[in-house]
Amino acid sequence: MSTVDEDDRIGRLERTVDFLVKRIEEISEPRQASPSATSSIGPVSVDPGLTVPLEEPSSAPLFVLRDVAAEAGVQAPQDEIATNTLKLRLKSRDIIASGLLTGQDASTLLSLFNEHYGRWVSFNPSTTPERLLAEVRGSPLLLSACCLIAIRHTTQDLASRIAPQLFREAKELLSAAMLAVPQPLDFFQASLIMSMWSTTISQMPLSVDSWLLSGFALQHALATNLFRPVTNTSDPSAARKRALDRLCIWNHLCLVHLHYSVGTRRKAMLDRQQIDRCRGVLDSDHATNFESRMVGEVHLYWIIYESCLAIPVDLPKTQAALWKWKEDWKFLFDQPRSQFIQMGFHFAQLIIYDQSLKTRSAAVRESLISEMVRLSTAIINLAMETTDDRTRHLTDHIYHMIAFAAVTLSRIMHLYESQLPASYNLVELDNLVLSLVSWLHSIGLPCHVAYTLGDVVASFHKKLRPNTQLSPTNSYEDADPFSQEDFASLFPELFGTESFEGSIGNLLPDWGPISYPSN
């Protein structure tokens, strides 16, 4: 091949990469719906041959948290390198070769990651640090993703200095990797990490579009044989275990995609057959309590997802489906770590009631509001009462559920204070929210997702309930995000998404007042 032909090929490849990056940025930028765009889930075209779902109003759980974070003063700073001058390095050095981390530092971070998060991506828990580093270093993207999560559990100074650089490295490598087909296993592992802990790595709800990223990974999964069903019983035991590990990664990709399909009210890139395929893990002798819970959660979120597609929500049908799910998976409620299954069940009901509220009669709405208060307080109390040494290593989704429960409780007290049943003590409810803030701040470093969401919840509650009489043990003083001079510096973005701006009224759902017809 001549030098001219090779230069032409490289030029076309560079133009393709630049075009893909530009499209990703346009997809990820917040868009205001046009007056004619009335569908809440229907696709909107941004380029010939490319359609993306129209974003939902702020009542969607993760849009609520994103908008509340914006109101709290949380903003994602502009990248130090202008997007139009960013050159993706298709043959990049890893973070050790580039001098960002030493080999020993990377080994230490990988060991921390493997101990607390390795099962999510099917790492061998008995692998030595040296061997793990040698294996993971074969994928600069996976190495960056693992270290990016682990560094949030070291020191605030180290995380503040190194995490933004790790994030910049990971997003460049991810953008370049998306062009390759078929993908190796490490691509799916890295995509899972960056989707499951997107608020952790970007320090802002929805700054990383986990729906889009997990969707890319699921689409790439269709072009590989890595995730074939575990059906050949004649395979050697080691081969079956390897296939099972890969199926677990598939299950976790499905779960995080459903988390964000529900949380952002967007269509899932999954169908019923693919959801049912997740049960294959349960037929193995290697299935654990953890994997069983993940399969149960996949089916729970599929129920929520299908229910929210119907407008208005068929409340009796959805409630029946949820209680049937609880009966089918009741064995999980008696096993260790069952609080997360219980929390997910509460969250499912809270989402359904939230979607049903504005379409019901006054009497039904009053009952739904009472139930929403009960469910929100149940989620908050369950979180605080089951704290242990693994709490700081939970997925971001757990903290999203907890924060959304607190935000929902604050909204209800703001809008319906005079109409809440007398059985609810508003002072106690206000103090519960502030106790949650203190709990969230106690979990990890200021760069931990819990601390970030604690600031968001405190700021939002303060805006809606400024005259609340708090108990002497609770104060907003330690929960003011504006008092942290370096707070904004912890908010890099992945796809260039900017925070929504607007008044506090934009954060409130279209629930409307409870009014009874006159006789």
Short mmCIF file of C-alpha atoms in Angstrom, two decimals:
data_model
loop_
_atom_site.label_atom_id
_atom_site.label_comp_id
_atom_site.label_asym_id
_atom_site.label_seq_id
_atom_site.Cartn_x
_atom_site.Cartn_y
_atom_site.Cartn_z
CA MET A 1 0.00 0.00 0.00
CA SER A 2 1.40 3.42 -0.96
CA THR A 3 2.10 6.17 1.53
CA VAL A 4 -0.64 8.28 -0.11
CA ASP A 5 -3.23 5.51 0.30
CA GLU A 6 -2.23 5.00 3.93
CA ASP A 7 -2.46 8.75 4.61
CA ASP A 8 -5.93 8.80 3.05
CA ARG A 9 -7.06 5.92 5.25
CA ILE A 10 -5.71 7.62 8.38
CA GLY A 11 -7.38 10.88 7.36
CA ARG A 12 -10.76 9.14 6.89
CA LEU A 13 -10.37 7.40 10.25
CA GLU A 14 -9.61 10.70 12.01
CA ARG A 15 -12.66 12.33 10.41
CA THR A 16 -14.81 9.39 11.49
CA VAL A 17 -13.56 9.65 15.07
CA ASP A 18 -14.18 13.42 15.16
CA PHE A 19 -17.68 12.92 13.76
CA LEU A 20 -18.51 10.24 16.36
CA VAL A 21 -17.27 12.40 19.24
CA LYS A 22 -19.34 15.33 17.97
CA ARG A 23 -22.46 13.18 17.71
CA ILE A 24 -21.96 11.82 21.25
CA GLU A 25 -21.63 15.36 22.58
CA GLU A 26 -24.79 16.49 20.78
CA ILE A 27 -26.73 13.48 22.07
CA SER A 28 -25.58 14.11 25.62
CA GLU A 29 -26.26 17.86 25.70
CA PRO A 30 -29.51 18.81 27.51
CA ARG A 31 -32.21 19.72 24.98
CA GLN A 32 -35.40 21.69 25.47
CA ALA A 33 -38.35 19.97 23.89
CA SER A 34 -40.01 21.89 21.07
CA PRO A 35 -43.72 22.70 21.38
CA SER A 36 -44.49 20.00 18.86
CA ALA A 37 -42.52 17.36 20.72
CA THR A 38 -45.24 16.12 23.03
CA SER A 39 -44.25 12.47 23.33
CA SER A 40 -42.63 11.68 26.65
CA ILE A 41 -40.66 8.71 25.38
CA GLY A 42 -40.70 8.99 21.61
CA PRO A 43 -37.46 9.46 19.68
CA VAL A 44 -36.24 12.78 18.33
CA SER A 45 -33.88 12.93 15.34
CA VAL A 46 -30.62 14.81 15.71
CA ASP A 47 -28.97 13.53 12.53
CA PRO A 48 -30.11 11.59 9.46
CA GLY A 49 -30.20 7.92 10.38
CA LEU A 50 -29.67 8.61 14.09
CA THR A 51 -32.46 8.97 16.65
CA VAL A 52 -32.29 9.43 20.38
CA PRO A 53 -35.11 9.52 22.92
CA LEU A 54 -36.49 12.87 24.00
CA GLU A 55 -35.65 13.64 27.62
CA GLU A 56 -38.40 13.50 30.20
CA PRO A 57 -39.53 16.33 32.48
CA SER A 58 -37.69 16.78 35.75
CA SER A 59 -40.09 14.45 37.59
CA ALA A 60 -38.00 11.47 36.41
CA PRO A 61 -35.94 10.40 39.45
CA LEU A 62 -32.46 11.05 38.08
CA PHE A 63 -33.54 14.25 36.31
CA VAL A 64 -34.86 15.41 39.70
CA LEU A 65 -31.46 14.72 41.29
CA ARG A 66 -29.61 16.35 38.38
CA ASP A 67 -31.76 19.49 38.57
CA VAL A 68 -31.58 19.60 42.35
CA ALA A 69 -27.78 19.35 42.10
CA ALA A 70 -27.79 22.28 39.69
CA GLU A 71 -29.86 24.30 42.16
CA ALA A 72 -27.36 23.37 44.87
CA GLY A 73 -24.64 25.15 42.91
CA VAL A 74 -23.04 21.99 41.55
CA GLN A 75 -21.68 22.65 38.08
CA ALA A 76 -19.44 20.68 35.75
CA PRO A 77 -16.43 22.82 34.75
CA GLN A 78 -15.32 23.07 31.15
CA ASP A 79 -12.63 20.62 30.12
CA GLU A 80 -9.17 22.12 30.11
CA ILE A 81 -8.78 21.01 26.51
CA ALA A 82 -11.32 22.36 24.03
CA THR A 83 -13.42 19.58 22.54
CA ASN A 84 -12.74 20.58 18.97
CA THR A 85 -8.99 20.22 19.50
CA LEU A 86 -9.13 16.93 21.38
CA LYS A 87 -7.25 14.20 19.49
CA LEU A 88 -8.11 10.66 20.44
CA ARG A 89 -5.03 8.54 20.94
CA LEU A 90 -5.78 5.23 19.26
CA LYS A 91 -2.39 3.88 20.36
CA SER A 92 -2.18 5.48 23.79
CA ARG A 93 0.14 4.63 26.64
CA ASP A 94 -1.48 3.47 29.87
CA ILE A 95 -1.56 5.54 33.06
CA ILE A 96 1.63 3.90 34.35
CA ALA A 97 3.68 4.44 31.20
CA SER A 98 2.48 8.05 31.03
CA GLY A 99 3.71 8.67 34.58
CA LEU A 100 0.29 9.44 36.06
CA LEU A 101 0.65 6.56 38.55
CA THR A 102 3.57 4.40 39.58
CA GLY A 103 3.30 0.64 39.18
CA GLN A 104 3.05 0.26 42.96
CA ASP A 105 0.28 2.87 43.21
CA ALA A 106 -1.68 1.18 40.42
CA SER A 107 -1.24 -2.23 42.08
CA THR A 108 -2.51 -0.85 45.39
CA LEU A 109 -5.56 0.74 43.75
CA LEU A 110 -6.34 -2.43 41.79
CA SER A 111 -6.19 -4.50 44.98
CA LEU A 112 -8.61 -2.10 46.66
CA PHE A 113 -10.91 -2.26 43.65
CA ASN A 114 -10.81 -6.05 43.50
CA GLU A 115 -11.62 -6.38 47.19
CA HIS A 116 -14.70 -4.18 47.13
CA TYR A 117 -15.90 -4.12 43.50
CA GLY A 118 -14.22 -7.02 41.71
CA ARG A 119 -17.25 -9.32 41.76
CA TRP A 120 -19.18 -6.86 39.60
CA VAL A 121 -16.75 -7.49 36.73
CA SER A 122 -15.92 -11.12 37.59
CA PHE A 123 -12.37 -10.55 38.82
CA ASN A 124 -10.86 -13.52 40.64
CA PRO A 125 -10.78 -12.52 44.34
CA SER A 126 -7.75 -14.76 45.01
CA THR A 127 -5.55 -13.26 42.29
CA THR A 128 -2.35 -11.72 43.64
CA PRO A 129 -1.88 -7.95 43.18
CA GLU A 130 1.06 -8.54 40.87
CA ARG A 131 -0.81 -10.91 38.58
CA LEU A 132 -3.95 -8.72 38.62
CA LEU A 133 -1.91 -5.71 37.52
CA ALA A 134 -0.27 -7.72 34.75
CA GLU A 135 -3.67 -8.89 33.50
CA VAL A 136 -5.52 -5.58 33.74
CA ARG A 137 -2.65 -3.56 32.29
CA GLY A 138 -3.34 -5.25 28.98
CA SER A 139 -6.32 -2.87 28.75
CA PRO A 140 -5.46 0.80 29.40
CA LEU A 141 -9.19 1.56 29.53
CA LEU A 142 -9.99 -1.05 32.18
CA LEU A 143 -6.93 -0.04 34.21
CA SER A 144 -8.03 3.62 34.19
CA ALA A 145 -11.64 2.75 35.11
CA CYS A 146 -10.65 0.56 38.07
CA CYS A 147 -8.19 3.09 39.46
CA LEU A 148 -10.72 5.89 38.97
CA ILE A 149 -13.16 4.18 41.36
CA ALA A 150 -10.56 3.05 43.88
CA ILE A 151 -8.86 6.43 44.22
CA ARG A 152 -12.06 7.88 45.74
CA HIS A 153 -11.26 5.74 48.78
CA THR A 154 -7.70 6.91 49.40
CA THR A 155 -7.25 10.55 50.48
CA GLN A 156 -9.07 13.72 49.47
CA ASP A 157 -5.83 15.32 48.30
CA LEU A 158 -4.89 12.37 46.09
CA ALA A 159 -8.40 12.05 44.69
CA SER A 160 -8.61 15.79 43.95
CA ARG A 161 -5.29 15.76 42.08
CA ILE A 162 -5.39 12.44 40.25
CA ALA A 163 -9.07 11.58 39.68
CA PRO A 164 -9.73 14.34 37.09
CA GLN A 165 -6.70 13.19 35.09
CA LEU A 166 -7.78 9.55 35.34
CA PHE A 167 -11.25 10.53 34.19
CA ARG A 168 -9.90 12.44 31.22
CA GLU A 169 -7.76 9.43 30.29
CA ALA A 170 -10.69 7.01 30.67
CA LYS A 171 -13.11 9.03 28.56
CA GLU A 172 -10.59 9.41 25.71
CA LEU A 173 -9.84 5.69 25.74
CA LEU A 174 -13.55 4.88 25.89
CA SER A 175 -14.34 7.11 22.92
CA ALA A 176 -11.63 5.44 20.88
CA ALA A 177 -12.68 1.93 21.94
CA MET A 178 -16.25 2.41 20.73
CA LEU A 179 -15.02 2.23 17.12
CA ALA A 180 -13.78 -1.36 17.43
CA VAL A 181 -15.93 -4.40 16.58
CA PRO A 182 -16.03 -6.99 18.04
CA GLN A 183 -15.05 -5.85 21.50
CA PRO A 184 -12.91 -7.80 23.98
CA LEU A 185 -14.18 -8.62 27.45
CA ASP A 186 -12.27 -5.76 29.07
CA PHE A 187 -14.33 -3.21 27.11
CA PHE A 188 -17.54 -4.54 28.67
CA GLN A 189 -15.96 -4.60 32.13
CA ALA A 190 -14.81 -0.98 31.79
CA SER A 191 -18.16 0.15 30.39
CA LEU A 192 -19.93 -1.53 33.29
CA ILE A 193 -17.70 0.21 35.84
CA MET A 194 -18.16 3.64 34.27
CA SER A 195 -21.93 3.15 33.98
CA MET A 196 -22.52 1.69 37.46
CA TRP A 197 -20.44 4.37 39.24
CA SER A 198 -21.07 7.29 36.88
CA THR A 199 -21.89 9.80 39.63
CA THR A 200 -18.77 8.72 41.51
CA ILE A 201 -16.44 9.26 38.57
CA SER A 202 -18.02 12.54 37.40
CA GLN A 203 -19.19 13.86 40.81
CA MET A 204 -22.55 14.91 39.35
CA PRO A 205 -25.82 13.02 38.68
CA LEU A 206 -26.19 12.45 34.93
CA SER A 207 -22.96 14.20 33.99
CA VAL A 208 -22.08 10.77 32.59
CA ASP A 209 -24.91 9.33 30.53
CA SER A 210 -25.01 5.78 31.87
CA TRP A 211 -28.04 4.94 29.75
CA LEU A 212 -26.10 5.79 26.60
CA LEU A 213 -22.88 4.12 27.70
CA SER A 214 -24.51 0.89 28.89
CA GLY A 215 -26.62 0.90 25.75
CA PHE A 216 -23.49 1.08 23.60
CA ALA A 217 -22.07 -1.87 25.52
CA LEU A 218 -25.25 -3.92 25.08
CA GLN A 219 -25.26 -3.21 21.35
CA HIS A 220 -21.60 -4.24 21.10
CA ALA A 221 -22.52 -7.44 22.97
CA LEU A 222 -24.65 -8.45 19.99
CA ALA A 223 -21.53 -8.52 17.83
CA THR A 224 -19.57 -10.94 20.01
CA ASN A 225 -19.81 -14.53 21.20
CA LEU A 226 -18.51 -13.67 24.65
CA PHE A 227 -21.93 -13.84 26.26
CA ARG A 228 -23.30 -17.02 24.78
CA PRO A 229 -25.76 -18.92 27.02
CA VAL A 230 -24.25 -21.42 29.47
CA THR A 231 -25.93 -24.51 27.98
CA ASN A 232 -23.17 -26.94 27.02
CA THR A 233 -22.87 -29.21 30.05
CA SER A 234 -20.14 -31.21 28.35
CA ASP A 235 -17.72 -28.27 28.57
CA PRO A 236 -14.95 -28.61 31.14
CA SER A 237 -15.72 -27.12 34.53
CA ALA A 238 -13.27 -24.23 34.04
CA ALA A 239 -14.89 -23.36 30.72
CA ARG A 240 -18.36 -23.39 32.29
CA LYS A 241 -17.13 -21.15 35.12
CA ARG A 242 -15.64 -18.73 32.58
CA ALA A 243 -18.91 -18.65 30.63
CA LEU A 244 -20.82 -18.07 33.87
CA ASP A 245 -18.57 -15.16 34.81
CA ARG A 246 -19.28 -13.57 31.46
CA LEU A 247 -23.01 -14.10 31.86
CA CYS A 248 -22.77 -12.32 35.22
CA ILE A 249 -21.19 -9.32 33.48
CA TRP A 250 -24.05 -9.41 30.95
CA ASN A 251 -26.57 -9.44 33.81
CA HIS A 252 -24.91 -6.46 35.45
CA LEU A 253 -24.93 -4.51 32.17
CA CYS A 254 -28.65 -5.25 31.83
CA LEU A 255 -29.25 -4.12 35.41
CA VAL A 256 -27.43 -0.80 35.13
CA HIS A 257 -29.12 -0.11 31.79
CA LEU A 258 -32.52 -0.70 33.38
CA HIS A 259 -31.56 1.50 36.34
CA TYR A 260 -31.03 4.40 33.98
CA SER A 261 -33.89 3.56 31.62
CA VAL A 262 -36.23 3.83 34.61
CA GLY A 263 -34.37 6.75 36.16
CA THR A 264 -34.40 8.86 32.98
CA ARG A 265 -37.67 7.60 31.42
CA ARG A 266 -35.97 6.43 28.24
CA LYS A 267 -36.51 3.31 26.19
CA ALA A 268 -34.37 0.33 27.04
CA MET A 269 -32.26 -1.46 24.46
CA LEU A 270 -33.46 -4.78 25.84
CA ASP A 271 -36.42 -7.07 25.28
CA ARG A 272 -38.20 -9.68 27.36
CA GLN A 273 -36.20 -12.57 25.92
CA GLN A 274 -32.93 -10.95 26.94
CA ILE A 275 -34.26 -10.26 30.44
CA ASP A 276 -35.32 -13.89 30.85
CA ARG A 277 -31.87 -14.98 29.72
CA CYS A 278 -30.44 -13.43 32.90
CA ARG A 279 -31.91 -16.34 34.89
CA GLY A 280 -29.30 -18.67 33.41
CA VAL A 281 -26.97 -17.80 36.28
CA LEU A 282 -29.37 -19.38 38.78
CA ASP A 283 -28.99 -22.82 37.17
CA SER A 284 -25.30 -22.99 38.06
CA ASP A 285 -23.72 -24.49 41.16
CA HIS A 286 -21.56 -21.36 41.29
CA ALA A 287 -24.53 -19.00 41.77
CA THR A 288 -24.18 -16.87 44.89
CA ASN A 289 -26.55 -14.80 47.00
CA PHE A 290 -25.11 -11.74 45.27
CA GLU A 291 -25.85 -13.02 41.77
CA SER A 292 -29.32 -14.18 42.80
CA ARG A 293 -30.10 -10.69 44.07
CA MET A 294 -28.88 -9.18 40.82
CA VAL A 295 -31.20 -11.40 38.76
CA GLY A 296 -34.09 -10.53 41.08
CA GLU A 297 -33.35 -6.82 40.66
CA VAL A 298 -33.21 -7.14 36.87
CA HIS A 299 -36.74 -8.53 36.88
CA LEU A 300 -37.95 -5.91 39.38
CA TYR A 301 -36.71 -3.05 37.21
CA TRP A 302 -38.16 -4.65 34.12
CA ILE A 303 -41.57 -4.46 35.82
CA ILE A 304 -41.04 -0.78 36.66
CA TYR A 305 -39.82 -0.08 33.15
CA GLU A 306 -42.77 -1.74 31.41
CA SER A 307 -45.23 -0.07 33.80
CA CYS A 308 -43.86 3.41 33.18
CA LEU A 309 -44.26 2.98 29.42
CA ALA A 310 -48.02 3.15 29.92
CA ILE A 311 -49.41 6.67 30.34
CA PRO A 312 -51.26 6.87 32.63
CA VAL A 313 -49.78 4.09 34.73
CA ASP A 314 -52.13 1.15 35.27
CA LEU A 315 -51.76 1.24 39.04
CA PRO A 316 -53.73 -1.92 39.98
CA LYS A 317 -51.97 -3.98 37.30
CA THR A 318 -48.54 -2.69 38.31
CA GLN A 319 -49.17 -3.28 42.01
CA ALA A 320 -50.23 -6.84 41.25
CA ALA A 321 -47.06 -7.39 39.21
CA LEU A 322 -44.87 -5.98 41.97
CA TRP A 323 -46.43 -8.16 44.68
CA LYS A 324 -46.15 -11.20 42.44
CA TRP A 325 -42.47 -10.38 41.97
CA LYS A 326 -42.05 -10.20 45.74
CA GLU A 327 -43.71 -13.59 46.12
CA ASP A 328 -41.52 -15.13 43.39
CA TRP A 329 -38.34 -13.81 44.98
CA LYS A 330 -39.34 -14.02 48.64
CA PHE A 331 -36.41 -16.34 49.40
CA LEU A 332 -34.07 -13.36 48.88
CA PHE A 333 -35.80 -11.39 51.64
CA ASP A 334 -34.61 -13.96 54.19
CA GLN A 335 -30.99 -13.96 53.05
CA PRO A 336 -28.03 -11.68 53.90
CA ARG A 337 -27.98 -8.19 52.40
CA SER A 338 -31.74 -8.35 51.87
CA GLN A 339 -32.05 -4.66 52.75
CA PHE A 340 -31.18 -3.74 49.17
CA ILE A 341 -33.91 -5.96 47.73
CA GLN A 342 -36.37 -4.43 50.22
CA MET A 343 -35.14 -0.93 49.36
CA GLY A 344 -35.59 -1.63 45.66
CA PHE A 345 -39.15 -2.83 46.26
CA HIS A 346 -39.95 0.39 48.17
CA PHE A 347 -38.34 2.45 45.42
CA ALA A 348 -40.39 0.66 42.75
CA GLN A 349 -43.61 1.53 44.54
CA LEU A 350 -42.48 5.12 45.11
CA ILE A 351 -41.77 5.57 41.39
CA ILE A 352 -45.13 4.14 40.40
CA TYR A 353 -47.01 6.34 42.88
CA ASP A 354 -45.04 9.37 41.74
CA GLN A 355 -46.11 8.70 38.15
CA SER A 356 -49.72 8.05 39.14
CA LEU A 357 -50.24 11.06 41.39
CA LYS A 358 -51.31 13.71 38.89
CA THR A 359 -53.85 11.49 37.12
CA ARG A 360 -55.86 10.39 40.16
CA SER A 361 -58.88 11.74 41.97
CA ALA A 362 -58.43 13.89 45.06
CA ALA A 363 -59.24 11.05 47.45
CA VAL A 364 -56.87 8.64 45.73
CA ARG A 365 -54.13 11.26 45.55
CA GLU A 366 -54.34 11.91 49.27
CA SER A 367 -53.87 8.20 49.87
CA LEU A 368 -50.94 8.07 47.43
CA ILE A 369 -49.22 11.01 49.11
CA SER A 370 -49.51 9.28 52.47
CA GLU A 371 -47.98 6.13 50.96
CA MET A 372 -45.19 8.12 49.33
CA VAL A 373 -44.27 9.59 52.72
CA ARG A 374 -44.24 6.11 54.22
CA LEU A 375 -42.09 4.67 51.43
CA SER A 376 -39.64 7.58 51.45
CA THR A 377 -39.11 7.36 55.21
CA ALA A 378 -38.80 3.56 54.97
CA ILE A 379 -36.01 3.85 52.37
CA ILE A 380 -34.16 6.46 54.45
CA ASN A 381 -34.47 4.55 57.72
CA LEU A 382 -33.52 1.25 56.11
CA ALA A 383 -30.36 2.81 54.71
CA MET A 384 -29.26 4.34 58.01
CA GLU A 385 -30.18 1.33 60.16
CA THR A 386 -28.21 -1.21 58.11
CA THR A 387 -24.90 0.64 57.90
CA ASP A 388 -21.79 -1.57 57.95
CA ASP A 389 -18.21 -1.56 56.68
CA ARG A 390 -19.42 -2.23 53.11
CA THR A 391 -21.74 0.77 52.96
CA ARG A 392 -19.14 3.08 51.44
CA HIS A 393 -18.62 0.62 48.57
CA LEU A 394 -22.21 0.38 47.37
CA THR A 395 -23.25 1.19 43.81
CA ASP A 396 -24.24 4.75 42.96
CA HIS A 397 -27.79 3.55 42.32
CA ILE A 398 -28.29 2.75 46.00
CA TYR A 399 -27.38 6.32 46.89
CA HIS A 400 -29.58 7.62 44.06
CA MET A 401 -32.56 5.79 45.58
CA ILE A 402 -31.83 7.15 49.05
CA ALA A 403 -31.33 10.72 47.82
CA PHE A 404 -34.45 10.57 45.65
CA ALA A 405 -36.48 9.42 48.65
CA ALA A 406 -35.25 12.45 50.63
CA VAL A 407 -35.93 14.85 47.74
CA THR A 408 -39.43 13.38 47.30
CA LEU A 409 -40.14 13.77 51.02
CA SER A 410 -39.03 17.42 50.87
CA ARG A 411 -41.23 18.10 47.85
CA ILE A 412 -44.27 16.55 49.51
CA MET A 413 -43.82 18.57 52.69
CA HIS A 414 -43.39 21.73 50.63
CA LEU A 415 -46.47 21.21 48.47
CA TYR A 416 -48.85 19.41 50.83
CA GLU A 417 -47.83 20.46 54.34
CA SER A 418 -51.36 21.44 55.38
CA GLN A 419 -52.91 18.33 53.82
CA LEU A 420 -50.69 15.62 55.24
CA PRO A 421 -52.41 13.36 57.78
CA ALA A 422 -52.06 14.40 61.40
CA SER A 423 -50.23 11.14 62.08
CA TYR A 424 -47.15 12.61 60.36
CA ASN A 425 -45.01 14.85 62.54
CA LEU A 426 -43.46 17.35 60.15
CA VAL A 427 -40.71 18.29 62.57
CA GLU A 428 -39.70 14.64 62.76
CA LEU A 429 -39.79 14.36 58.96
CA ASP A 430 -37.61 17.46 58.59
CA ASN A 431 -35.17 16.10 61.14
CA LEU A 432 -35.12 12.76 59.34
CA VAL A 433 -33.93 14.47 56.16
CA LEU A 434 -31.19 16.32 58.02
CA SER A 435 -30.19 13.15 59.89
CA LEU A 436 -29.82 11.52 56.49
CA VAL A 437 -27.56 14.37 55.37
CA SER A 438 -25.33 13.83 58.40
CA TRP A 439 -25.28 10.09 57.67
CA LEU A 440 -24.36 10.65 54.01
CA HIS A 441 -21.54 12.97 55.07
CA SER A 442 -20.18 10.36 57.48
CA ILE A 443 -19.70 7.60 54.92
CA GLY A 444 -16.60 8.67 53.06
CA LEU A 445 -14.39 11.48 51.83
CA PRO A 446 -15.91 14.72 50.49
CA CYS A 447 -15.40 13.25 46.98
CA HIS A 448 -17.54 10.21 47.84
CA VAL A 449 -20.89 10.01 46.04
CA ALA A 450 -22.71 9.89 49.38
CA TYR A 451 -21.13 13.17 50.50
CA THR A 452 -21.96 14.79 47.16
CA LEU A 453 -25.61 13.75 47.33
CA GLY A 454 -25.75 14.76 51.00
CA ASP A 455 -24.89 18.33 49.95
CA VAL A 456 -27.52 18.16 47.20
CA VAL A 457 -30.26 16.94 49.56
CA ALA A 458 -29.38 19.52 52.23
CA SER A 459 -29.39 22.43 49.81
CA PHE A 460 -32.69 21.40 48.24
CA HIS A 461 -34.39 20.86 51.59
CA LYS A 462 -33.15 24.23 52.81
CA LYS A 463 -34.67 25.95 49.75
CA LEU A 464 -38.05 24.29 50.19
CA ARG A 465 -38.21 24.36 53.99
CA PRO A 466 -36.28 27.51 55.01
CA ASN A 467 -38.36 28.16 58.12
CA THR A 468 -38.27 24.65 59.48
CA GLN A 469 -37.77 24.36 63.23
CA LEU A 470 -35.00 21.80 63.52
CA SER A 471 -33.89 19.96 66.60
CA PRO A 472 -30.66 21.20 68.26
CA THR A 473 -28.78 18.14 66.95
CA ASN A 474 -29.43 18.93 63.29
CA SER A 475 -28.04 21.90 61.43
CA TYR A 476 -27.52 23.04 57.86
CA GLU A 477 -24.20 24.57 58.80
CA ASP A 478 -22.15 21.52 57.86
CA ALA A 479 -24.22 20.75 54.78
CA ASP A 480 -23.73 23.90 52.72
CA PRO A 481 -22.11 23.08 49.37
CA PHE A 482 -21.33 26.73 48.74
CA SER A 483 -18.90 26.79 51.68
CA GLN A 484 -16.52 24.43 49.86
CA GLU A 485 -14.19 26.48 47.69
CA ASP A 486 -12.95 23.45 45.74
CA PHE A 487 -16.39 21.88 45.27
CA ALA A 488 -16.78 22.85 41.60
CA SER A 489 -13.34 21.52 40.71
CA LEU A 490 -14.56 17.97 41.39
CA PHE A 491 -17.06 17.99 38.53
CA PRO A 492 -15.52 17.01 35.17
CA GLU A 493 -17.87 15.83 32.41
CA LEU A 494 -17.72 12.83 30.10
CA PHE A 495 -19.78 13.81 27.07
CA GLY A 496 -19.93 17.57 27.60
CA THR A 497 -23.30 17.62 29.35
CA GLU A 498 -24.09 20.91 31.10
CA SER A 499 -26.30 21.23 34.15
CA PHE A 500 -29.80 22.55 33.70
CA GLU A 501 -30.37 26.06 35.00
CA GLY A 502 -33.68 27.35 36.27
CA SER A 503 -35.73 28.42 39.23
CA ILE A 504 -36.72 26.16 42.06
CA GLY A 505 -40.20 25.87 40.55
CA ASN A 506 -38.79 23.85 37.69
CA LEU A 507 -37.72 21.15 40.12
CA LEU A 508 -41.20 20.48 41.42
CA PRO A 509 -43.36 17.80 39.78
CA ASP A 510 -46.65 18.59 38.09
CA TRP A 511 -48.61 17.07 40.94
CA GLY A 512 -51.04 19.93 41.55
CA PRO A 513 -53.07 20.58 44.70
CA ILE A 514 -55.50 18.22 46.32
CA SER A 515 -58.94 19.67 45.71
CA TYR A 516 -62.28 18.00 46.26
CA PRO A 517 -65.34 18.74 44.10
CA SER A 518 -68.00 20.84 45.79
CA ASN A 519 -71.28 19.15 46.59
#
